[in-house]
PDB file of C-alpha atoms in Angstrom:
ATOM      1  CA  MET A   1     -34.211   9.504 -35.514  1.00 36.00           C
ATOM      2  CA  PHE A   2     -33.106  11.282 -32.349  1.00 36.00           C
ATOM      3  CA  GLN A   3     -34.476   8.447 -30.222  1.00 40.00           C
ATOM      4  CA  ASP A   4     -32.634   5.885 -32.339  1.00 42.00           C
ATOM      5  CA  ALA A   5     -29.362   7.728 -31.740  1.00 39.00           C
ATOM      6  CA  MET A   6     -29.799   7.796 -27.966  1.00 42.00           C
ATOM      7  CA  PRO A   7     -28.588   4.218 -27.239  1.00 49.00           C
ATOM      8  CA  SER A   8     -25.455   4.881 -29.280  1.00 77.00           C
ATOM      9  CA  MET A   9     -24.792   8.125 -27.432  1.00 81.00           C
ATOM     10  CA  ALA A  10     -25.425   6.440 -24.073  1.00 81.00           C
ATOM     11  CA  LEU A  11     -23.028   3.644 -25.030  1.00 84.00           C
ATOM     12  CA  TRP A  12     -20.305   6.143 -25.928  1.00 86.00           C
ATOM     13  CA  ILE A  13     -20.729   7.966 -22.635  1.00 89.00           C
ATOM     14  CA  ALA A  14     -20.648   4.708 -20.666  1.00 88.00           C
ATOM     15  CA  CYS A  15     -17.477   3.516 -22.447  1.00 89.00           C
ATOM     16  CA  ILE A  16     -15.726   6.841 -21.890  1.00 91.00           C
ATOM     17  CA  GLY A  17     -16.713   6.741 -18.225  1.00 93.00           C
ATOM     18  CA  ALA A  18     -15.301   3.219 -17.853  1.00 91.00           C
ATOM     19  CA  VAL A  19     -11.957   4.243 -19.365  1.00 93.00           C
ATOM     20  CA  VAL A  20     -11.782   7.347 -17.164  1.00 94.00           C
ATOM     21  CA  LEU A  21     -12.435   5.192 -14.094  1.00 91.00           C
ATOM     22  CA  GLY A  22      -9.696   2.781 -15.147  1.00 89.00           C
ATOM     23  CA  GLY A  23      -7.334   5.712 -15.589  1.00 89.00           C
ATOM     24  CA  VAL A  24      -8.209   6.960 -12.103  1.00 88.00           C
ATOM     25  CA  VAL A  25      -7.345   3.552 -10.641  1.00 84.00           C
ATOM     26  CA  LYS A  26      -4.042   3.395 -12.507  1.00 81.00           C
ATOM     27  CA  GLY A  27      -3.217   6.980 -11.600  1.00 76.00           C
ATOM     28  CA  THR A  28      -3.899   6.275  -7.928  1.00 77.00           C
ATOM     29  CA  LEU A  29      -2.364   2.810  -7.535  1.00 72.00           C
ATOM     30  CA  GLY A  30      -0.052   2.591 -10.567  1.00 71.00           C
ATOM     31  CA  VAL A  31      -1.844  -0.550 -11.861  1.00 76.00           C
ATOM     32  CA  GLY A  32      -5.356  -1.710 -12.672  1.00 76.00           C
ATOM     33  CA  LEU A  33      -6.339  -0.236 -16.052  1.00 84.00           C
ATOM     34  CA  PRO A  34      -7.485  -3.471 -17.794  1.00 81.00           C
ATOM     35  CA  LEU A  35      -8.584  -5.000 -14.477  1.00 77.00           C
ATOM     36  CA  VAL A  36     -11.248  -2.319 -14.120  1.00 82.00           C
ATOM     37  CA  VAL A  37     -12.073  -1.355 -17.705  1.00 86.00           C
ATOM     38  CA  VAL A  38     -12.389  -4.795 -19.356  1.00 82.00           C
ATOM     39  CA  PRO A  39     -15.093  -6.093 -16.962  1.00 80.00           C
ATOM     40  CA  LEU A  40     -16.961  -2.777 -17.149  1.00 84.00           C
ATOM     41  CA  LEU A  41     -16.898  -2.644 -20.949  1.00 86.00           C
ATOM     42  CA  SER A  42     -17.872  -6.319 -21.102  1.00 81.00           C
ATOM     43  CA  LEU A  43     -21.193  -5.370 -19.523  1.00 81.00           C
ATOM     44  CA  LEU A  44     -21.828  -3.168 -22.562  1.00 83.00           C
ATOM     45  CA  LEU A  45     -19.944  -4.921 -25.378  1.00 83.00           C
ATOM     46  CA  PRO A  46     -18.767  -8.435 -26.274  1.00 81.00           C
ATOM     47  CA  ALA A  47     -15.723  -9.232 -24.161  1.00 76.00           C
ATOM     48  CA  PRO A  48     -13.314  -9.557 -27.155  1.00 78.00           C
ATOM     49  CA  LYS A  49     -14.223  -6.063 -28.382  1.00 82.00           C
ATOM     50  CA  ALA A  50     -13.783  -4.706 -24.869  1.00 83.00           C
ATOM     51  CA  MET A  51     -10.219  -6.067 -24.878  1.00 83.00           C
ATOM     52  CA  GLY A  52      -9.534  -4.501 -28.268  1.00 87.00           C
ATOM     53  CA  LEU A  53     -10.571  -1.035 -27.123  1.00 88.00           C
ATOM     54  CA  LEU A  54      -7.719  -1.019 -24.590  1.00 89.00           C
ATOM     55  CA  VAL A  55      -4.875  -1.866 -26.971  1.00 91.00           C
ATOM     56  CA  MET A  56      -3.311   1.590 -27.253  1.00 92.00           C
ATOM     57  CA  PRO A  57      -3.958   2.761 -23.667  1.00 91.00           C
ATOM     58  CA  VAL A  58      -2.333  -0.378 -22.247  1.00 89.00           C
ATOM     59  CA  LEU A  59       0.660  -0.316 -24.606  1.00 90.00           C
ATOM     60  CA  LEU A  60       1.454   3.382 -24.337  1.00 88.00           C
ATOM     61  CA  SER A  61       0.903   3.707 -20.588  1.00 83.00           C
ATOM     62  CA  ASN A  62       3.223   0.779 -19.876  1.00 83.00           C
ATOM     63  CA  LEU A  63       5.792   1.908 -22.448  1.00 84.00           C
ATOM     64  CA  TRP A  64       5.927   5.300 -20.746  1.00 77.00           C
ATOM     65  CA  GLN A  65       6.325   3.780 -17.271  1.00 71.00           C
ATOM     66  CA  SER A  66       8.977   1.329 -18.520  1.00 79.00           C
ATOM     67  CA  ILE A  67      11.071   4.109 -20.021  1.00 78.00           C
ATOM     68  CA  GLU A  68      10.556   6.271 -16.941  1.00 68.00           C
ATOM     69  CA  GLY A  69      11.865   3.469 -14.713  1.00 62.00           C
ATOM     70  CA  GLN A  70      15.158   3.386 -16.702  1.00 61.00           C
ATOM     71  CA  LYS A  71      15.795  -0.263 -15.775  1.00 66.00           C
ATOM     72  CA  LEU A  72      14.784  -2.107 -18.908  1.00 72.00           C
ATOM     73  CA  ARG A  73      17.953  -4.221 -19.097  1.00 76.00           C
ATOM     74  CA  GLU A  74      17.786  -5.287 -15.451  1.00 77.00           C
ATOM     75  CA  GLY A  75      14.105  -6.141 -15.852  1.00 78.00           C
ATOM     76  CA  PHE A  76      14.750  -8.369 -18.848  1.00 82.00           C
ATOM     77  CA  GLN A  77      17.545 -10.189 -17.031  1.00 82.00           C
ATOM     78  CA  ARG A  78      15.628 -10.797 -13.811  1.00 87.00           C
ATOM     79  CA  PHE A  79      12.244 -11.667 -15.323  1.00 89.00           C
ATOM     80  CA  GLY A  80      13.361 -13.374 -18.533  1.00 89.00           C
ATOM     81  CA  GLY A  81      11.906 -16.760 -17.547  1.00 91.00           C
ATOM     82  CA  LEU A  82       8.610 -15.184 -16.575  1.00 93.00           C
ATOM     83  CA  LEU A  83       8.409 -13.285 -19.869  1.00 91.00           C
ATOM     84  CA  VAL A  84       9.079 -16.421 -21.942  1.00 92.00           C
ATOM     85  CA  GLY A  85       6.493 -18.451 -20.016  1.00 92.00           C
ATOM     86  CA  GLN A  86       3.940 -15.691 -20.363  1.00 91.00           C
ATOM     87  CA  PHE A  87       4.585 -15.357 -24.109  1.00 89.00           C
ATOM     88  CA  VAL A  88       4.109 -19.070 -24.834  1.00 91.00           C
ATOM     89  CA  ALA A  89       1.045 -19.468 -22.602  1.00 89.00           C
ATOM     90  CA  THR A  90      -0.616 -16.369 -24.061  1.00 87.00           C
ATOM     91  CA  ILE A  91      -0.351 -17.624 -27.625  1.00 87.00           C
ATOM     92  CA  ALA A  92      -1.557 -21.090 -26.617  1.00 88.00           C
ATOM     93  CA  ALA A  93      -4.541 -19.782 -24.633  1.00 84.00           C
ATOM     94  CA  ILE A  94      -5.700 -17.520 -27.464  1.00 82.00           C
ATOM     95  CA  HIS A  95      -5.329 -20.383 -29.940  1.00 81.00           C
ATOM     96  CA  PHE A  96      -7.380 -22.850 -27.887  1.00 79.00           C
ATOM     97  CA  THR A  97     -10.129 -20.343 -27.039  1.00 76.00           C
ATOM     98  CA  ARG A  98     -10.465 -18.796 -30.505  1.00 73.00           C
ATOM     99  CA  ASN A  99     -13.783 -20.544 -31.194  1.00 70.00           C
ATOM    100  CA  LEU A 100     -15.497 -19.679 -27.916  1.00 68.00           C
ATOM    101  CA  SER A 101     -18.869 -17.943 -28.087  1.00 69.00           C
ATOM    102  CA  VAL A 102     -19.444 -14.472 -26.631  1.00 60.00           C
ATOM    103  CA  GLN A 103     -21.267 -16.113 -23.710  1.00 67.00           C
ATOM    104  CA  GLY A 104     -18.296 -18.390 -23.160  1.00 70.00           C
ATOM    105  CA  PHE A 105     -15.932 -15.441 -23.081  1.00 65.00           C
ATOM    106  CA  ASN A 106     -18.121 -13.615 -20.589  1.00 63.00           C
ATOM    107  CA  MET A 107     -18.215 -16.687 -18.343  1.00 71.00           C
ATOM    108  CA  LEU A 108     -14.441 -17.158 -18.447  1.00 69.00           C
ATOM    109  CA  LEU A 109     -13.896 -13.450 -17.901  1.00 66.00           C
ATOM    110  CA  ALA A 110     -16.119 -13.492 -14.824  1.00 68.00           C
ATOM    111  CA  LEU A 111     -14.237 -16.476 -13.376  1.00 71.00           C
ATOM    112  CA  VAL A 112     -10.891 -14.771 -14.024  1.00 68.00           C
ATOM    113  CA  VAL A 113     -12.087 -11.607 -12.295  1.00 66.00           C
ATOM    114  CA  MET A 114     -13.231 -13.619  -9.262  1.00 69.00           C
ATOM    115  CA  ALA A 115      -9.835 -15.358  -9.177  1.00 69.00           C
ATOM    116  CA  ALA A 116      -8.229 -11.925  -9.434  1.00 63.00           C
ATOM    117  CA  VAL A 117      -9.992 -10.785  -6.283  1.00 63.00           C
ATOM    118  CA  GLY A 118      -8.693 -13.781  -4.352  1.00 66.00           C
ATOM    119  CA  MET A 119      -5.155 -13.290  -5.611  1.00 60.00           C
ATOM    120  CA  MET A 120      -5.071  -9.625  -4.645  1.00 57.00           C
ATOM    121  CA  LEU A 121      -6.480 -10.395  -1.189  1.00 60.00           C
ATOM    122  CA  LEU A 122      -3.620 -12.855  -0.628  1.00 59.00           C
ATOM    123  CA  GLY A 123      -0.986 -10.649  -2.236  1.00 53.00           C
ATOM    124  CA  THR A 124       0.769  -9.531   0.940  1.00 51.00           C
ATOM    125  CA  SER A 125       0.522 -12.744   2.939  1.00 55.00           C
ATOM    126  CA  PHE A 126       3.701 -14.498   1.766  1.00 63.00           C
ATOM    127  CA  ASN A 127       7.279 -13.847   0.648  1.00 72.00           C
ATOM    128  CA  ILE A 128       9.394 -15.286  -2.169  1.00 75.00           C
ATOM    129  CA  ASP A 129      13.189 -15.371  -1.856  1.00 74.00           C
ATOM    130  CA  ARG A 130      15.652 -15.285  -4.775  1.00 74.00           C
ATOM    131  CA  GLN A 131      16.068 -19.093  -4.847  1.00 77.00           C
ATOM    132  CA  LYS A 132      12.342 -19.709  -5.205  1.00 81.00           C
ATOM    133  CA  GLU A 133      12.138 -16.890  -7.741  1.00 83.00           C
ATOM    134  CA  ARG A 134      14.146 -18.960 -10.249  1.00 84.00           C
ATOM    135  CA  TRP A 135      11.398 -21.545 -10.695  1.00 86.00           C
ATOM    136  CA  MET A 136       8.382 -19.543  -9.608  1.00 86.00           C
ATOM    137  CA  GLY A 137       8.994 -16.807 -12.187  1.00 89.00           C
ATOM    138  CA  PRO A 138       8.352 -19.031 -15.239  1.00 90.00           C
ATOM    139  CA  LEU A 139       5.390 -20.679 -13.464  1.00 89.00           C
ATOM    140  CA  VAL A 140       3.818 -17.299 -12.740  1.00 87.00           C
ATOM    141  CA  GLY A 141       4.462 -16.324 -16.351  1.00 89.00           C
ATOM    142  CA  VAL A 142       2.541 -19.366 -17.619  1.00 89.00           C
ATOM    143  CA  ILE A 143      -0.428 -18.621 -15.339  1.00 84.00           C
ATOM    144  CA  ALA A 144      -0.401 -14.942 -16.320  1.00 85.00           C
ATOM    145  CA  GLY A 145      -0.235 -15.893 -19.993  1.00 86.00           C
ATOM    146  CA  ALA A 146      -3.215 -18.221 -19.655  1.00 82.00           C
ATOM    147  CA  MET A 147      -5.211 -15.452 -17.978  1.00 78.00           C
ATOM    148  CA  ALA A 148      -4.121 -13.004 -20.667  1.00 79.00           C
ATOM    149  CA  GLY A 149      -5.277 -15.304 -23.452  1.00 77.00           C
ATOM    150  CA  VAL A 150      -8.740 -15.573 -21.931  1.00 74.00           C
ATOM    151  CA  SER A 151      -9.339 -12.093 -20.579  1.00 66.00           C
ATOM    152  CA  SER A 152      -6.235  -9.860 -20.995  1.00 66.00           C
ATOM    153  CA  LEU A 153      -6.236  -9.549 -17.165  1.00 67.00           C
ATOM    154  CA  THR A 154      -2.662 -10.442 -16.223  1.00 72.00           C
ATOM    155  CA  GLY A 155      -2.526  -7.951 -13.361  1.00 70.00           C
ATOM    156  CA  PRO A 156      -3.728 -10.038 -10.383  1.00 69.00           C
ATOM    157  CA  ILE A 157      -1.172 -12.835 -10.569  1.00 75.00           C
ATOM    158  CA  LEU A 158       1.672 -10.471 -11.499  1.00 82.00           C
ATOM    159  CA  ILE A 159       0.848  -7.973  -8.750  1.00 77.00           C
ATOM    160  CA  THR A 160       0.636 -10.790  -6.201  1.00 76.00           C
ATOM    161  CA  TYR A 161       3.980 -12.219  -7.332  1.00 82.00           C
ATOM    162  CA  LEU A 162       5.833  -8.898  -7.314  1.00 81.00           C
ATOM    163  CA  LEU A 163       4.406  -7.981  -3.915  1.00 74.00           C
ATOM    164  CA  ALA A 164       5.729 -11.291  -2.592  1.00 78.00           C
ATOM    165  CA  LEU A 165       9.206 -10.366  -3.887  1.00 83.00           C
ATOM    166  CA  ARG A 166       9.091  -7.321  -1.580  1.00 77.00           C
ATOM    167  CA  LEU A 167      10.311  -4.935  -4.261  1.00 76.00           C
ATOM    168  CA  ARG A 168      10.719  -1.273  -3.470  1.00 72.00           C
ATOM    169  CA  ARG A 169       8.083   1.002  -4.957  1.00 66.00           C
ATOM    170  CA  GLU A 170      10.300   2.161  -7.822  1.00 66.00           C
ATOM    171  CA  GLU A 171      11.347  -1.406  -8.600  1.00 77.00           C
ATOM    172  CA  PHE A 172       7.738  -2.579  -8.451  1.00 76.00           C
ATOM    173  CA  VAL A 173       6.419   0.041 -10.893  1.00 73.00           C
ATOM    174  CA  GLY A 174       9.311  -0.388 -13.315  1.00 77.00           C
ATOM    175  CA  SER A 175       9.225  -4.198 -13.214  1.00 84.00           C
ATOM    176  CA  ILE A 176       5.498  -4.614 -13.655  1.00 82.00           C
ATOM    177  CA  SER A 177       5.446  -2.074 -16.491  1.00 81.00           C
ATOM    178  CA  ILE A 178       8.101  -4.032 -18.382  1.00 87.00           C
ATOM    179  CA  ILE A 179       6.250  -7.305 -17.824  1.00 89.00           C
ATOM    180  CA  TYR A 180       2.935  -5.743 -18.877  1.00 86.00           C
ATOM    181  CA  LEU A 181       4.472  -4.238 -22.003  1.00 87.00           C
ATOM    182  CA  ILE A 182       6.272  -7.379 -23.185  1.00 85.00           C
ATOM    183  CA  GLY A 183       3.206  -9.489 -22.403  1.00 85.00           C
ATOM    184  CA  ALA A 184       0.772  -7.135 -24.125  1.00 86.00           C
ATOM    185  CA  VAL A 185       2.512  -7.120 -27.518  1.00 86.00           C
ATOM    186  CA  PRO A 186       2.084 -10.875 -28.315  1.00 84.00           C
ATOM    187  CA  MET A 187      -1.283 -10.942 -26.560  1.00 83.00           C
ATOM    188  CA  TYR A 188      -2.844  -8.219 -28.663  1.00 86.00           C
ATOM    189  CA  GLY A 189      -1.018  -9.376 -31.790  1.00 86.00           C
ATOM    190  CA  ALA A 190      -2.388 -12.916 -31.474  1.00 82.00           C
ATOM    191  CA  MET A 191      -5.881 -11.648 -30.642  1.00 81.00           C
ATOM    192  CA  LEU A 192      -5.825  -9.537 -33.797  1.00 86.00           C
ATOM    193  CA  LEU A 193      -4.474 -12.430 -35.865  1.00 84.00           C
ATOM    194  CA  TYR A 194      -7.163 -14.847 -34.661  1.00 80.00           C
ATOM    195  CA  GLY A 195      -9.918 -12.298 -35.151  1.00 82.00           C
ATOM    196  CA  ARG A 196     -10.663 -11.807 -31.457  1.00 77.00           C
ATOM    197  CA  PHE A 197     -11.063  -8.140 -32.424  1.00 83.00           C
ATOM    198  CA  GLY A 198     -10.349  -6.069 -35.541  1.00 85.00           C
ATOM    199  CA  PHE A 199      -8.522  -2.942 -36.655  1.00 88.00           C
ATOM    200  CA  SER A 200     -11.662  -0.895 -36.026  1.00 87.00           C
ATOM    201  CA  GLU A 201     -11.324  -1.581 -32.288  1.00 86.00           C
ATOM    202  CA  VAL A 202      -7.613  -0.735 -32.447  1.00 89.00           C
ATOM    203  CA  GLY A 203      -8.465   2.565 -34.135  1.00 89.00           C
ATOM    204  CA  LEU A 204     -11.083   3.374 -31.504  1.00 88.00           C
ATOM    205  CA  SER A 205      -8.566   2.507 -28.796  1.00 90.00           C
ATOM    206  CA  CYS A 206      -6.533   5.523 -29.934  1.00 93.00           C
ATOM    207  CA  LEU A 207      -9.499   7.691 -28.952  1.00 91.00           C
ATOM    208  CA  ALA A 208      -9.516   5.945 -25.561  1.00 92.00           C
ATOM    209  CA  LEU A 209      -6.148   7.552 -24.832  1.00 94.00           C
ATOM    210  CA  ILE A 210      -7.895  10.852 -24.114  1.00 94.00           C
ATOM    211  CA  PRO A 211     -10.239   9.655 -21.314  1.00 93.00           C
ATOM    212  CA  MET A 212      -7.446   7.447 -19.963  1.00 92.00           C
ATOM    213  CA  PHE A 213      -5.173  10.481 -19.612  1.00 91.00           C
ATOM    214  CA  VAL A 214      -7.966  12.417 -17.897  1.00 93.00           C
ATOM    215  CA  GLY A 215      -8.394   9.568 -15.440  1.00 91.00           C
ATOM    216  CA  LEU A 216      -4.646   9.405 -14.800  1.00 82.00           C
ATOM    217  CA  GLN A 217      -4.592  13.085 -13.911  1.00 86.00           C
ATOM    218  CA  ILE A 218      -7.533  12.664 -11.527  1.00 90.00           C
ATOM    219  CA  GLY A 219      -5.836   9.655  -9.947  1.00 83.00           C
ATOM    220  CA  ARG A 220      -2.655  11.616  -9.296  1.00 78.00           C
ATOM    221  CA  THR A 221      -4.718  14.336  -7.638  1.00 82.00           C
ATOM    222  CA  ILE A 222      -6.485  12.000  -5.210  1.00 80.00           C
ATOM    223  CA  ARG A 223      -3.455   9.760  -4.542  1.00 71.00           C
ATOM    224  CA  HIS A 224      -2.481  11.667  -1.394  1.00 71.00           C
ATOM    225  CA  ARG A 225      -6.053  12.080  -0.172  1.00 79.00           C
ATOM    226  CA  LEU A 226      -7.109   8.437  -0.116  1.00 71.00           C
ATOM    227  CA  SER A 227      -5.093   5.583   1.371  1.00 72.00           C
ATOM    228  CA  ASP A 228      -4.158   2.702  -0.913  1.00 63.00           C
ATOM    229  CA  LYS A 229      -5.738   0.262   1.551  1.00 70.00           C
ATOM    230  CA  VAL A 230      -9.162   1.917   1.447  1.00 73.00           C
ATOM    231  CA  PHE A 231      -9.040   2.327  -2.313  1.00 67.00           C
ATOM    232  CA  ARG A 232      -8.056  -1.333  -2.840  1.00 61.00           C
ATOM    233  CA  HIS A 233     -10.970  -2.491  -0.699  1.00 70.00           C
ATOM    234  CA  LEU A 234     -13.338  -0.397  -2.821  1.00 65.00           C
ATOM    235  CA  LEU A 235     -11.789  -1.844  -5.970  1.00 59.00           C
ATOM    236  CA  LEU A 236     -12.181  -5.417  -4.725  1.00 65.00           C
ATOM    237  CA  SER A 237     -15.851  -4.773  -3.911  1.00 71.00           C
ATOM    238  CA  LEU A 238     -16.373  -3.405  -7.411  1.00 64.00           C
ATOM    239  CA  LEU A 239     -14.709  -6.432  -9.001  1.00 61.00           C
ATOM    240  CA  VAL A 240     -16.863  -8.873  -7.026  1.00 67.00           C
ATOM    241  CA  ALA A 241     -20.021  -7.060  -8.178  1.00 66.00           C
ATOM    242  CA  LEU A 242     -18.815  -7.019 -11.794  1.00 60.00           C
ATOM    243  CA  SER A 243     -17.982 -10.732 -11.792  1.00 61.00           C
ATOM    244  CA  LEU A 244     -21.453 -11.588 -10.491  1.00 66.00           C
ATOM    245  CA  LEU A 245     -23.099  -9.393 -13.131  1.00 59.00           C
ATOM    246  CA  LEU A 246     -21.041 -11.051 -15.862  1.00 56.00           C
ATOM    247  CA  LEU A 247     -22.028 -14.526 -14.635  1.00 60.00           C
ATOM    248  CA  MET A 248     -25.703 -13.548 -14.861  1.00 60.00           C
ATOM    249  CA  LYS A 249     -25.352 -11.816 -18.254  1.00 54.00           C
TER     250      LYS A 249
END
């Protein structure tokens, strides 16, 4: 009986470790919770369930950062087109991929992660002025929504876009938190509606708040000891390895 319980215990420990690691990344860089945790959990669980286990950590962490930024109204006004495009594309992507097999989800997730690496590598190589922002915002929203519907990983395209806008650090954190929050609500709602995951995963995601908070605290501690550049390079290396493992799964 003890031996039968070991895989379950090992799985719990591995999942907790993945969430802690994601919290460390978010605590250090301010972003990256789903980007790290979803691929890691997808090595242990079906990708849809891995997405479901992050519902509460993603929603509450971004709600807190949005309120802390105190610029909700300005964010809605500036990024309204992006938010609408992301909303529509998210619902459409979830609808059209609702019948994919677990293997299909893993394959798409791996491809999205590999695309994420490329986007983040190019994130500081170009600028977007306010004129281009008018039409690029909705376009970025559609791409982010499509990625969200497949993998819940909207971070890469949004981070790249906001970096290109050359926002100040406070503006960046507040803006991306608002976009994450507004995008996550329809994304998780549609995934739940289409049976991508169930209420059991949502309930377990409440427990994931504890290791996420631990990771956030660790991330804050190491933020001033490790440069963002070095940490991002380590993160990109990890994502490449994870995408290859998912392709071979």
